Amino acid sequence: MKYYPTIGLEIHAELLTESKMFCDCKNDPLETEPNINVCPICLGHPGTLPKANWKAIELVIKTGLALNCRINHFSKFDRKNYFYPDLPKAYQISQYDQPFCYQGFLILPFLKKRIGIRRIHLEEDAAKLFHSPDGKHSLVDFNRAGVPLMELVTEPDFSSAQEVVEFAQELQLILRYLKVSAADMEKGNLRLEANISVSQNSNELGTKVEVKNLNSFRALAKAIDYEIKRQIDLLEKGHQVVQETRGWDEIKEETFSQRSKEEAHDYRYFPEPDLPPFSLSAEMIEEIRSKIEELPQEKRERFEKEYNLSEKKSQVLVENPYLADFFEEAVSELKSLNKEADINLVYNYLVSDVKGLEKEKGTLLENSKLKPKDLAYLVSLAGNGKISSRVAKDVLAKVFEEGSSPQEVIAAGNLEQVSDENQLEKIARLVIDKNQKVWYDYKNGKENALQFLIGQVMKETKGKANPKIIHSIFEELKRKETD
Ligand code: ADP
Ligand code: ZN
Ligand code: MG
């Protein structure tokens, strides 16, 4: 039997606004002290009136435009009624039939599949509940209540976990590029729910199950694979899949039943009477569109063309916007120092040496003292042999941590590469004297003996010797002695 898996996503993202959605409280859901950013509106006191945060609406429309959506010229908020302690007014202000954005799509950047986006709407986040371990009581933190929350719903267009993860990662990147959301899954400001079904018929969708509490891309992929397998096993045994909401157990790596799925009519949606509907003119929409800067896929394509980078290398830069900007600035600085700028060298320093320093020092590049022009200067010195690559690495580490300019570090440490042949020959002879046996081996054709000898000269010169020149000095001495 062949089974066709289908997946659709519902994604919530907290928006990066100064204030909350319907009141003036600060939008800072991760505030460590609970119930600091609260007022009668976001606490749901009766008789208070909401007013909509235009900045949040702008961010949602911006996202919609970046995702090729149509924008509703007429839009409104609706009440979604439900009873739960995270929402004391017993309804969430959300959008039902007139979301700000609808009918968009995103083309997966690597798999190149088109994924339909059904809608993107705006709503308010609920409070956060903390349950005591004994299950006897719960505490409520309202810092998150009323934070602007975007909900994006895709069409059921995915057929594997791989496609879903690629979509989710690209969306995360787009939200970050647009400065719409911090989109951090671990911190809960990007939350994903996957709807999963399998069918024996490619033209017909099976019964879907919704999986919640997916806190990482890894969990997302694992849960989808698990659920596809669970549903196929059920059907193979002649059972039915029950439409329900399931949770993801991170420890057992399996999904578990949470509750049967509610229907839209359970929420008794109706238009929010305290907020006037919105009329968005074409000019307003174009004004928002004009604020959209370069998107990740545009940047990838430009990097491949402009810098002649492979798809993989441009992705390494693009997935980290700070790194991408740093790279571009360093390349442009390098071009002003050196006409034959070696772009690949800039790339290599950034993704190997700088990455290594980030790990070693526990400091991200953006928090380090290294500036693009410093890197450009080092690359140009290393590129034309003024300093050895060993020294370049040491100077890089020093600048990264301490922030003095590479010029200063090199001058202070007397680190310019030694290319003076007379001086190097003296050192080479010294090394030969101390290592007669190795020298003998080298003369008898052992090539790795040469590496050892060069290493010794490096040691004597604290890494400053020009390795190419030492190499030829040893060759020359060998020729003389064996002639
Ligand atoms: P509901 O009304 O139950 O919320 P929707 O039709 O609104 O269902 O869809 C919610 C999400 O589930 C969307 O992301 C959609 O793509 C996805 N979805 C709908 N039907 C299926 C299905 N049979 N299998 C997988 N995903 C589905
Ligand atoms: Zn408030
Ligand atoms: Mg739904």
PDB file of C-alpha atoms in Angstrom, residues 14-29 37 39 42 51-57 59 122-125 143-149 180:
ATOM      1  CA  GLU A  14       5.195  37.515  18.638  1.00  0.00           C
ATOM      2  CA  LEU A  15       5.794  40.859  16.995  1.00  0.00           C
ATOM      3  CA  LEU A  16       8.632  43.240  17.778  1.00  0.00           C
ATOM      4  CA  THR A  17       6.632  46.319  18.738  1.00  0.00           C
ATOM      5  CA  GLU A  18       7.368  48.727  21.582  1.00  0.00           C
ATOM      6  CA  SER A  19       3.934  48.349  23.119  1.00  0.00           C
ATOM      7  CA  LYS A  20       1.197  45.733  23.312  1.00  0.00           C
ATOM      8  CA  MET A  21      -1.589  45.195  20.800  1.00  0.00           C
ATOM      9  CA  PHE A  22      -4.479  47.024  22.426  1.00  0.00           C
ATOM     10  CA  CYS A  23      -2.960  49.041  25.288  1.00  0.00           C
ATOM     11  CA  ASP A  24       0.158  51.120  26.005  1.00  0.00           C
ATOM     12  CA  CYS A  25       1.900  48.502  28.164  1.00  0.00           C
ATOM     13  CA  LYS A  26       5.434  47.598  27.221  1.00  0.00           C
ATOM     14  CA  ASN A  27       5.754  44.590  24.926  1.00  0.00           C
ATOM     15  CA  ASP A  28       8.356  42.599  26.830  1.00  0.00           C
ATOM     16  CA  PRO A  29       6.968  39.092  27.363  1.00  0.00           C
ATOM     17  CA  ASN A  37       3.771  45.166  32.137  1.00  0.00           C
ATOM     18  CA  CYS A  39      -2.904  47.540  32.935  1.00  0.00           C
ATOM     19  CA  CYS A  42      -4.584  43.696  29.101  1.00  0.00           C
ATOM     20  CA  LYS A  51      -7.193  50.620  20.761  1.00  0.00           C
ATOM     21  CA  ALA A  52      -5.276  48.957  17.953  1.00  0.00           C
ATOM     22  CA  ASN A  53      -1.491  49.310  17.625  1.00  0.00           C
ATOM     23  CA  TRP A  54      -0.886  50.452  14.045  1.00  0.00           C
ATOM     24  CA  LYS A  55       2.766  49.380  14.144  1.00  0.00           C
ATOM     25  CA  ALA A  56       1.670  45.754  14.642  1.00  0.00           C
ATOM     26  CA  ILE A  57      -0.721  45.961  11.701  1.00  0.00           C
ATOM     27  CA  LEU A  59       4.354  44.471  10.516  1.00  0.00           C
ATOM     28  CA  LEU A 122      -3.241  39.476  13.822  1.00  0.00           C
ATOM     29  CA  GLU A 123      -4.358  38.662  17.350  1.00  0.00           C
ATOM     30  CA  GLU A 124      -3.317  39.140  20.965  1.00  0.00           C
ATOM     31  CA  ASP A 125      -1.224  36.674  22.905  1.00  0.00           C
ATOM     32  CA  ASN A 143       3.392  40.236  30.848  1.00  0.00           C
ATOM     33  CA  ARG A 144       2.628  38.268  27.701  1.00  0.00           C
ATOM     34  CA  ALA A 145      -1.114  38.993  27.722  1.00  0.00           C
ATOM     35  CA  GLY A 146      -1.997  41.331  24.877  1.00  0.00           C
ATOM     36  CA  VAL A 147       1.354  41.072  23.102  1.00  0.00           C
ATOM     37  CA  PRO A 148       0.775  41.379  19.334  1.00  0.00           C
ATOM     38  CA  LEU A 149       0.757  37.911  17.823  1.00  0.00           C
ATOM     39  CA  VAL A 180       8.938  41.611  12.419  1.00  0.00           C
TER      40      VAL A 180
END
